[in-house]
Structure formats: C-alpha cells, structure tokens
PDB file of C-alpha atoms in Angstrom:
ATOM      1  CA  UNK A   1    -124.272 233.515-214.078  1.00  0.00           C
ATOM      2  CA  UNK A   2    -121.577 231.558-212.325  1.00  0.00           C
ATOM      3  CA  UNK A   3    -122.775 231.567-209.199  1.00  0.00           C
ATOM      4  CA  UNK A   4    -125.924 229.760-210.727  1.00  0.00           C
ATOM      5  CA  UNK A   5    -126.414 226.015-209.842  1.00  0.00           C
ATOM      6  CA  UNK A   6    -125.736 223.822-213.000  1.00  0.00           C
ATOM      7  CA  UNK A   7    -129.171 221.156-213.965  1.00  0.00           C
ATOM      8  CA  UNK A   8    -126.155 218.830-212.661  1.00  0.00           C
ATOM      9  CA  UNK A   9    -125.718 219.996-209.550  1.00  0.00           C
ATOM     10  CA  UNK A  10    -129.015 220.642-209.419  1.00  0.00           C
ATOM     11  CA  UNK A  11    -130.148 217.006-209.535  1.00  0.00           C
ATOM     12  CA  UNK A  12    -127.161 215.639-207.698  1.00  0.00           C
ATOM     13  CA  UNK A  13    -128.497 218.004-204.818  1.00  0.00           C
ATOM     14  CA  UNK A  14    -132.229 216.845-205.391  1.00  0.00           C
ATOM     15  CA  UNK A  15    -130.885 212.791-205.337  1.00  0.00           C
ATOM     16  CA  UNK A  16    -128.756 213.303-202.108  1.00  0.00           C
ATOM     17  CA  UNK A  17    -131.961 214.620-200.516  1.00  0.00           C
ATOM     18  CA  UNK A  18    -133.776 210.758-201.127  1.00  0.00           C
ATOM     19  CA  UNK A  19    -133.027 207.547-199.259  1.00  0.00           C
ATOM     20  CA  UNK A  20    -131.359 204.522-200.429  1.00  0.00           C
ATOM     21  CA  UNK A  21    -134.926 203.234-201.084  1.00  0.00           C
ATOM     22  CA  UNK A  22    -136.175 206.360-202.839  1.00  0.00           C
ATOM     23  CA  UNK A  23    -132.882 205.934-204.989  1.00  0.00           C
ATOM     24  CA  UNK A  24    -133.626 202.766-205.946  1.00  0.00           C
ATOM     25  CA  UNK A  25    -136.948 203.881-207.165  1.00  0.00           C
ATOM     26  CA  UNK A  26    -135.848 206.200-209.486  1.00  0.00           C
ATOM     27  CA  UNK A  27    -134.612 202.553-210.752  1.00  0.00           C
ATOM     28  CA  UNK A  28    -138.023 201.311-211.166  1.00  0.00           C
ATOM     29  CA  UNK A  29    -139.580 203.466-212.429  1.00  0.00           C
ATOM     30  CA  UNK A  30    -136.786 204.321-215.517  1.00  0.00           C
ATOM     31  CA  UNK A  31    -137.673 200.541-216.155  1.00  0.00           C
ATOM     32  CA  UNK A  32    -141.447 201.033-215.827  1.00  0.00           C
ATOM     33  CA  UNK A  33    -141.006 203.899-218.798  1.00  0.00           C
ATOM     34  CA  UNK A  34    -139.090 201.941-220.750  1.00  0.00           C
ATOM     35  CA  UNK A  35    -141.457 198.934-220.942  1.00  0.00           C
ATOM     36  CA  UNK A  36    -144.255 201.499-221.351  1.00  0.00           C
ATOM     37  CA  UNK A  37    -142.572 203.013-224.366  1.00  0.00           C
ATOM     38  CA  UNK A  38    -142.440 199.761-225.979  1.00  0.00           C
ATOM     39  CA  UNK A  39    -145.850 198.567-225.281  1.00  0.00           C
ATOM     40  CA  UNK A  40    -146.838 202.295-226.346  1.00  0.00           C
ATOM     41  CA  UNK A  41    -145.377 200.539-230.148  1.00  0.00           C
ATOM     42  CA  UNK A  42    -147.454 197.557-229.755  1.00  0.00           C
ATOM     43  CA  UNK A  43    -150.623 199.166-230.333  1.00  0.00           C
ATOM     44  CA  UNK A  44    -150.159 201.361-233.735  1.00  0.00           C
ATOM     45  CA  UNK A  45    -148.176 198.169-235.038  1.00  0.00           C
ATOM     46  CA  UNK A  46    -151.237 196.098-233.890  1.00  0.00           C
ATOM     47  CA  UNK A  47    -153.751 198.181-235.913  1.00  0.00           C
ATOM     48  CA  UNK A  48    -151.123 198.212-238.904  1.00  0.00           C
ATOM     49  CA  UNK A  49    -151.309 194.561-239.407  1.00  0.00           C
ATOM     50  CA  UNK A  50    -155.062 194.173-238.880  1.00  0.00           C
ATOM     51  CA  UNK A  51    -155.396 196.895-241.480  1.00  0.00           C
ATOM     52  CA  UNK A  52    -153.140 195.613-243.883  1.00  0.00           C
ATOM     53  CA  UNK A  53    -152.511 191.901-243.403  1.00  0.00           C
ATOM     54  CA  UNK A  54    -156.276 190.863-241.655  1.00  0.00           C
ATOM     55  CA  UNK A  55    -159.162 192.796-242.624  1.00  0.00           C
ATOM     56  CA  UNK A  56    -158.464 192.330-246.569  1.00  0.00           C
ATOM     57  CA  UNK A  57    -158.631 188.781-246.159  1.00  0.00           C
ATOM     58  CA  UNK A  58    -161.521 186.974-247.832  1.00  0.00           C
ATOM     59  CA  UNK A  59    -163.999 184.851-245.427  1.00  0.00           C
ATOM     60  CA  UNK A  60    -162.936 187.289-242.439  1.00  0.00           C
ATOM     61  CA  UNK A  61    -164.131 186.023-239.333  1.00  0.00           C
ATOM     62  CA  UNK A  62    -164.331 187.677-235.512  1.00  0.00           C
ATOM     63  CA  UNK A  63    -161.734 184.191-234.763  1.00  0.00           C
ATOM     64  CA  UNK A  64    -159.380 186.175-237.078  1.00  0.00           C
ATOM     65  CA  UNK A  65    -159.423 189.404-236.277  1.00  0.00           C
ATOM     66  CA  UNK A  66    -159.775 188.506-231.775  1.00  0.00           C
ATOM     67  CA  UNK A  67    -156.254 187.409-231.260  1.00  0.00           C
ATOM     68  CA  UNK A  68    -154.923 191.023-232.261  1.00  0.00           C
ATOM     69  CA  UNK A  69    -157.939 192.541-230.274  1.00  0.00           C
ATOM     70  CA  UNK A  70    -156.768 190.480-227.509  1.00  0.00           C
ATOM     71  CA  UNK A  71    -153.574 191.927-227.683  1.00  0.00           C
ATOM     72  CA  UNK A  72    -154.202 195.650-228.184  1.00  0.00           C
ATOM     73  CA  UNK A  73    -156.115 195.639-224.660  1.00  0.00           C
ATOM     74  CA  UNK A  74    -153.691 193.740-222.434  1.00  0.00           C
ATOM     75  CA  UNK A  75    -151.194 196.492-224.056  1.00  0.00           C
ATOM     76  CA  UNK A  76    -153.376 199.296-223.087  1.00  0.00           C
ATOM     77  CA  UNK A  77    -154.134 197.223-219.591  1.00  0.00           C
ATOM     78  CA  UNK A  78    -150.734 196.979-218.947  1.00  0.00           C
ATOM     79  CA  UNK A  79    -150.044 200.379-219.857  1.00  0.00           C
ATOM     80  CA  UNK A  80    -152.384 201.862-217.621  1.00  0.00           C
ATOM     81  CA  UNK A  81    -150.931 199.555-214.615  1.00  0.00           C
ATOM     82  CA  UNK A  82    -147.798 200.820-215.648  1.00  0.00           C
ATOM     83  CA  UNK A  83    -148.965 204.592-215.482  1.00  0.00           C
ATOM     84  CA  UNK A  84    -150.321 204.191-211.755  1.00  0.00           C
ATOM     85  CA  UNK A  85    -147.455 202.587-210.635  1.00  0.00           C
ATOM     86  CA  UNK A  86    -145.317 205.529-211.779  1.00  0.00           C
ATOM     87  CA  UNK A  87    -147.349 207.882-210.662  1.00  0.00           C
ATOM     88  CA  UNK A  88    -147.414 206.413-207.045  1.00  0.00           C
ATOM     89  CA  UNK A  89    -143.582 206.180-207.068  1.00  0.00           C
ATOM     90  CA  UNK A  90    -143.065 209.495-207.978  1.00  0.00           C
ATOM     91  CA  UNK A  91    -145.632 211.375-206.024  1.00  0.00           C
ATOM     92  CA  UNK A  92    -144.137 209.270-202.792  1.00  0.00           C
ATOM     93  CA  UNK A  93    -140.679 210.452-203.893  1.00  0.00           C
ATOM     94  CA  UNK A  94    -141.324 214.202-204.642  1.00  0.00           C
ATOM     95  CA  UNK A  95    -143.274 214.514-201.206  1.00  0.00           C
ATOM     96  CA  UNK A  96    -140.689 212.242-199.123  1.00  0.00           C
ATOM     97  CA  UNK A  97    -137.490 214.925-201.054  1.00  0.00           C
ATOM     98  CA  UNK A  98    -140.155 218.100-200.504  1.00  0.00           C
ATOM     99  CA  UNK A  99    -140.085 217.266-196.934  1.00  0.00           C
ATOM    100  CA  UNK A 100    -136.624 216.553-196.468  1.00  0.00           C
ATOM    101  CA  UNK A 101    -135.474 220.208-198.159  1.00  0.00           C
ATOM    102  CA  UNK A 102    -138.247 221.918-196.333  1.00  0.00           C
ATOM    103  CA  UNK A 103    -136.265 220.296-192.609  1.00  0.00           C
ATOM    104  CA  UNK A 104    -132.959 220.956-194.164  1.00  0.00           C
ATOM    105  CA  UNK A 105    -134.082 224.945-194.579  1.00  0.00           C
ATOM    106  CA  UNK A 106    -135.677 225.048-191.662  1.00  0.00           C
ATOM    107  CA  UNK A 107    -132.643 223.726-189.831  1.00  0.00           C
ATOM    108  CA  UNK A 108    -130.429 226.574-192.160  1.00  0.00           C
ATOM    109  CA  UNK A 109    -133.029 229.329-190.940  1.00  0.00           C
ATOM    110  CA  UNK A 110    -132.423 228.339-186.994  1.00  0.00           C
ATOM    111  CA  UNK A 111    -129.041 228.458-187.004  1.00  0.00           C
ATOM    112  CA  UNK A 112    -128.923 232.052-189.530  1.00  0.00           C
ATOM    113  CA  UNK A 113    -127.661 235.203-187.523  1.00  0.00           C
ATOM    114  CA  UNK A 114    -129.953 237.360-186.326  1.00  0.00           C
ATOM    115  CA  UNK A 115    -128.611 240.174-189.145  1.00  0.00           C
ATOM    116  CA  UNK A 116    -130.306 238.351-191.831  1.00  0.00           C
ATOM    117  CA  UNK A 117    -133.811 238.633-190.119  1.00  0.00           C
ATOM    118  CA  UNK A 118    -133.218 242.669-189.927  1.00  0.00           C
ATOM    119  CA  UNK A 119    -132.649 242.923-194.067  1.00  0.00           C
ATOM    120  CA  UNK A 120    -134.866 240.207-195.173  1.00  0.00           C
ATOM    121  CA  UNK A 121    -138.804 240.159-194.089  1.00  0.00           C
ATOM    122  CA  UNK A 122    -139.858 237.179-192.441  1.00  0.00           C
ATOM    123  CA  UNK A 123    -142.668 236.233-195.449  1.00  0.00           C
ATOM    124  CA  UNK A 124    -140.323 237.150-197.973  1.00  0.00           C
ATOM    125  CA  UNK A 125    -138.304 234.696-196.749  1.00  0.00           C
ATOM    126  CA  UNK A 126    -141.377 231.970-196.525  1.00  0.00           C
ATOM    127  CA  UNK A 127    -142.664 232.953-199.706  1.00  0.00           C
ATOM    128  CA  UNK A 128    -138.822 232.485-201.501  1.00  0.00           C
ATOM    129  CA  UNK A 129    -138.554 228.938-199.603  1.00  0.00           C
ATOM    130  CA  UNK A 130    -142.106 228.351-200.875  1.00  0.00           C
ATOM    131  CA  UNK A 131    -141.667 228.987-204.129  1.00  0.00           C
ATOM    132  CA  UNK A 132    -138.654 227.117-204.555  1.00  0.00           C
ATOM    133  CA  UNK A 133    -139.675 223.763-202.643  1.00  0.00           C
ATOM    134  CA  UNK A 134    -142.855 223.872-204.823  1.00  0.00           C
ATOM    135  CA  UNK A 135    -140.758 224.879-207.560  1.00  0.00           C
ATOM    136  CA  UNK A 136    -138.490 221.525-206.872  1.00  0.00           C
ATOM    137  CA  UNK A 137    -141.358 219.310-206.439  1.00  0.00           C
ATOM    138  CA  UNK A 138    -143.203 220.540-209.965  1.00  0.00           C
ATOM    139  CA  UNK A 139    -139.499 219.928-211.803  1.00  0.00           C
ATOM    140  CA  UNK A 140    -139.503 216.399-210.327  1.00  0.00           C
ATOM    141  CA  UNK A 141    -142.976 215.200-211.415  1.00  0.00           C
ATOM    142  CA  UNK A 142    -142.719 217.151-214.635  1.00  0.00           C
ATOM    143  CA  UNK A 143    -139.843 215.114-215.749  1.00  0.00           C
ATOM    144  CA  UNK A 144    -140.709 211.526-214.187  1.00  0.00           C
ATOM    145  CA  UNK A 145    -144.898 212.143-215.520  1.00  0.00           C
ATOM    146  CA  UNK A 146    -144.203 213.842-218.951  1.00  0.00           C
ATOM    147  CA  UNK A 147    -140.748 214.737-220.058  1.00  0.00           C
ATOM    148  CA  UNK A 148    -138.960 211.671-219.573  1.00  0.00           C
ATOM    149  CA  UNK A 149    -141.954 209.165-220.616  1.00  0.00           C
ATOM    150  CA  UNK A 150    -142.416 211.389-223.759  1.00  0.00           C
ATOM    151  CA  UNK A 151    -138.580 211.308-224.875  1.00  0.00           C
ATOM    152  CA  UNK A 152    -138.561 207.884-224.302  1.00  0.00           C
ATOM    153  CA  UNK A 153    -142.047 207.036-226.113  1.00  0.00           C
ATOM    154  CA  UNK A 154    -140.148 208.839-229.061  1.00  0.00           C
ATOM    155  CA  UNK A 155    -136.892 207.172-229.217  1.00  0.00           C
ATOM    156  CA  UNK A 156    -139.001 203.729-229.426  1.00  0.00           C
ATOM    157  CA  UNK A 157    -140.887 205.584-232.608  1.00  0.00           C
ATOM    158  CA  UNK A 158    -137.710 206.358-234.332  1.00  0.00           C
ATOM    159  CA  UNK A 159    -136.514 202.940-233.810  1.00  0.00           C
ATOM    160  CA  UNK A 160    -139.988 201.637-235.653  1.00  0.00           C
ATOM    161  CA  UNK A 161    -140.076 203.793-238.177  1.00  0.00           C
ATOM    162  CA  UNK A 162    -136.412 202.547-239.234  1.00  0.00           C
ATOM    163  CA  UNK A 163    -137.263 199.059-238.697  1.00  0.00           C
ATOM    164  CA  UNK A 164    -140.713 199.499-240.882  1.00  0.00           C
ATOM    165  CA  UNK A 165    -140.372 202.219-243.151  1.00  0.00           C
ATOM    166  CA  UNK A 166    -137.557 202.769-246.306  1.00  0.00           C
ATOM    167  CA  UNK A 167    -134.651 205.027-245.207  1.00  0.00           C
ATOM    168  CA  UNK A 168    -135.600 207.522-246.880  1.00  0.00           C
ATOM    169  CA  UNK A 169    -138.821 208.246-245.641  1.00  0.00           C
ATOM    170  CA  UNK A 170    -137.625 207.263-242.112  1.00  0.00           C
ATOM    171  CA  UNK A 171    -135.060 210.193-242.286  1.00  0.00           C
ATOM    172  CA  UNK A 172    -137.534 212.858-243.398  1.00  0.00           C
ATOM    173  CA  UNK A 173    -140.105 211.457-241.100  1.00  0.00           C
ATOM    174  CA  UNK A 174    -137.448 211.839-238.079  1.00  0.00           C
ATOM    175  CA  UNK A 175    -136.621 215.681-239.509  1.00  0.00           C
ATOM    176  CA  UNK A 176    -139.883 216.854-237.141  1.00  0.00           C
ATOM    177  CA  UNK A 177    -137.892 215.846-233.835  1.00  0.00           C
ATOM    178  CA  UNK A 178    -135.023 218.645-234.299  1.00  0.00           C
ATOM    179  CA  UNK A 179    -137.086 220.954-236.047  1.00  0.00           C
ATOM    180  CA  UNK A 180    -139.473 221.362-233.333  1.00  0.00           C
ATOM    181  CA  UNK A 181    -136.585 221.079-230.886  1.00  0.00           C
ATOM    182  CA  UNK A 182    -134.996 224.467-231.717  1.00  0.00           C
ATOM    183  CA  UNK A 183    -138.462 225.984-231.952  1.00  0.00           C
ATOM    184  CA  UNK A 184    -139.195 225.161-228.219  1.00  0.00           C
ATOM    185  CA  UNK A 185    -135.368 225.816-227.134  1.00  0.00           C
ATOM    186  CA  UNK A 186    -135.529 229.336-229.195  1.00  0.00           C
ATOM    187  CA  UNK A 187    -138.964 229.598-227.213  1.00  0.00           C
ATOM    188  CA  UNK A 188    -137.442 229.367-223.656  1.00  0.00           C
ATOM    189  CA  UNK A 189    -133.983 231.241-224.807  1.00  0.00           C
ATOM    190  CA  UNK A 190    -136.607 234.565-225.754  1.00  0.00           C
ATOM    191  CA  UNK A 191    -138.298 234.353-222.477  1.00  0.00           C
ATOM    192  CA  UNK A 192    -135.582 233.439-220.514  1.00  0.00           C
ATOM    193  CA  UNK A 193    -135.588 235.386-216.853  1.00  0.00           C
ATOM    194  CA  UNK A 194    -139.508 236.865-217.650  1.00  0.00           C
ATOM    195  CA  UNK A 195    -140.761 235.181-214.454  1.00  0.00           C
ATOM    196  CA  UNK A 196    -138.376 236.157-212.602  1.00  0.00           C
ATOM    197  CA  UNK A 197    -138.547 239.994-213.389  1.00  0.00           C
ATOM    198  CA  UNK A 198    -142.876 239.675-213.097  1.00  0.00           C
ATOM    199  CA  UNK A 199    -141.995 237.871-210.283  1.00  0.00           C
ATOM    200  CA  UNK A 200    -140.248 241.392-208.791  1.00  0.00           C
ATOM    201  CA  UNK A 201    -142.590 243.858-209.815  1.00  0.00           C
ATOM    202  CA  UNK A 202    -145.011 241.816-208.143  1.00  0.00           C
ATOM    203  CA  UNK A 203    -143.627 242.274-204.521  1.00  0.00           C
ATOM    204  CA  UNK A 204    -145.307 244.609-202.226  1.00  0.00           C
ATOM    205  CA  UNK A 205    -144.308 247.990-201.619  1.00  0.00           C
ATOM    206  CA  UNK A 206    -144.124 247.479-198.087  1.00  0.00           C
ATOM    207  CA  UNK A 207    -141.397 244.522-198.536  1.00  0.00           C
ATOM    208  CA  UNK A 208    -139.743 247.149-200.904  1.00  0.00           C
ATOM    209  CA  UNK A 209    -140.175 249.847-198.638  1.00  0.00           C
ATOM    210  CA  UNK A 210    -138.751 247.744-195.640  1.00  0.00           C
ATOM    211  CA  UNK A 211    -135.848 245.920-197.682  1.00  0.00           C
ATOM    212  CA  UNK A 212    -134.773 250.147-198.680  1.00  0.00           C
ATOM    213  CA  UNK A 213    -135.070 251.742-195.375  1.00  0.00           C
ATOM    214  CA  UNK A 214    -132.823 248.360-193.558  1.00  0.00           C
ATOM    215  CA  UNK A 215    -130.436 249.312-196.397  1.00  0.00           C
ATOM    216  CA  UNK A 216    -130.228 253.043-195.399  1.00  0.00           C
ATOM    217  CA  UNK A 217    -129.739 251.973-191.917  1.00  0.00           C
ATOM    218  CA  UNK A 218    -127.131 250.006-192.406  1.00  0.00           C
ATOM    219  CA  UNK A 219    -125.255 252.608-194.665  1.00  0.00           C
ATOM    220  CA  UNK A 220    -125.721 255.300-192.087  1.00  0.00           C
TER     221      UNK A 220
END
C-alpha cells in the first residue's frame, strides 16, 4: 500500500503533464463552474417567487409574469453556453495530457532493458499502458464534467437553503449530504480492489503461461 501513488501525487503528476496554457485552463473553467452553480440557483428561486409572490396576484397579466420568464431562459441560455465551453476545455485538455503520457511511456519503453521484454509480453504491456492512459483520461473528464460541477452545484444549495429557509429545517434538510456520503464511501470501501482481481482472472492463459515459464527460466 505504500508504494501506491497518493490522489495528490496523482494529480500533481497529471498537472505537470499540461502546458502553461492548459494550466491556466483548469482556471477557467473552475470559474465557469462556479458561475454555473449560481445561475443553476437562479432558476428554482425564479419559479419560487412567481409561485408565491406573482401568480396569486389579482388582475395577473403576461406583463407580470414575462420579466421572470425572461430571466429563467437567459439563465438556462447561459448555462448551456457555459456547459459547452467546459466541455471544449476539458476534452482539449484530457486529449492534449493523454498524448503527452502516452510520448512520455513510449519514450520509458525505448530506453527499458531488453530483460523486461523477456518477462513481460509485448500486449500485456500495451494493454496495461492502455488501460491506464484511458483510465487517466476518464478520471479527468469525470471530475471536470460531473464530480466537481455537482459538488459545487450543492454547496450553492446549502448556501440557499440557509439564506431562505429557518435553521432548523435548513439543518435537517442538509442531513441528506453526509448521509448519502458514507453510503457511497461504504460502497467503494466493500468493493475496493474487485476490478482489479476480475481484471486478473481475465488474462489469457497464454500470457499466464508465458509470464510462468520466463519465471522458471530465470530461476533455473
């Protein structure tokens, strides 16, 4: 276990791998989720007051109720400009850092001794640097698409639901985000190393074969 790469050395690795204009991307596009996790506010907010402040007026008009309208699609305009500009940055950075590790191995590979090609197959080796450069490239656009937008989305909630609802409620409202916490972390601590050991069984008997008889050649 300590000879396992820490998530922080992990993405230190993965950020020294980008350019200085890559880097400063990662910039943008923090700020592009945090504006979208505001404007992602707007909306329910928007509805709120039409519901409770608008519609149960008497002598309601279209006049009234367009200026809120108005505003609930330039959010979800915005929003949606917002999403495709993330979505470019990210996708440019994950293939500009995929190509980058896949040189970086190569270059590792030509300069390897020629021992390690006589007790490791040559596609075991591909399918390993595969897997992990794919692997690297999912992790990246997994946390820039959908992990980071969604933790930010619900740290802008939680500061609503203070602002608008008694503290009471607010804190039993807010009681969902560490329940369901430990049920996903409990989740991944169960299956912890599964892949990996389906991932073994799943290797052809000829690699096995091969990786046992290099093994008895070298002990004889």
């Amino acid at each position: 276990m300590e000879n396992q790469p820490t998530l922080r050395r992990l993405c230190g690795k993965l950020y020294g791998l980008l350019g200085r204009t890559h880097k400063l991307g990662f910039v943008a596009i923090t700020v592009m989720m945090l504006v979208s996790a505001g404007l992602n506010q707007v909306t329910p907010l928007a509805i709120g007051h039409l519901t409770d402040n608008v519609i149960g007026e008497a002598g309601l008009d279209f006049g009234t109720v367009l200026p809120s309208l108005l505003l609930i699609l330039a959010v979800i305009i915005v929003n949606e400009f917002l999403k495709v500009g993330r979505r470019l940055v990210v996708e440019d950075t994950a293939t500009r850092t995929d190509k980058t590790a896949r040189q970086n191995a190569i270059a590792a590979l030509l300069h390897a001794p020629l021992a390690y090609f006589r007790t490791h197959m040559t596609g075991n080796i591909h399918g390993r640097l595969n897997r992990s450069l794919e692997g690297t490239t999912r992790l990246i656009k997994l946390v820039f698409m959908d992990f980071a937008p969604s933790v930010f989305s619900a740290v802008a909630a939680i500061v609503v639901i203070f602002v608008k609802l008694p503290p009471l409620v607010a804190v039993v409202t807010v009681l969902v985000v560490p329940i369901g916490t430990v049920i996903v972390l409990r989740q991944i601590a169960t299956q912890r190393g599964i892949r990996v050991e389906l991932l073994g069984k799943r290797r052809p008997w000829t690699e096995r074969w091969w990786n046992s008889w290099a093994a008895s050649r070298q002990s004889g």
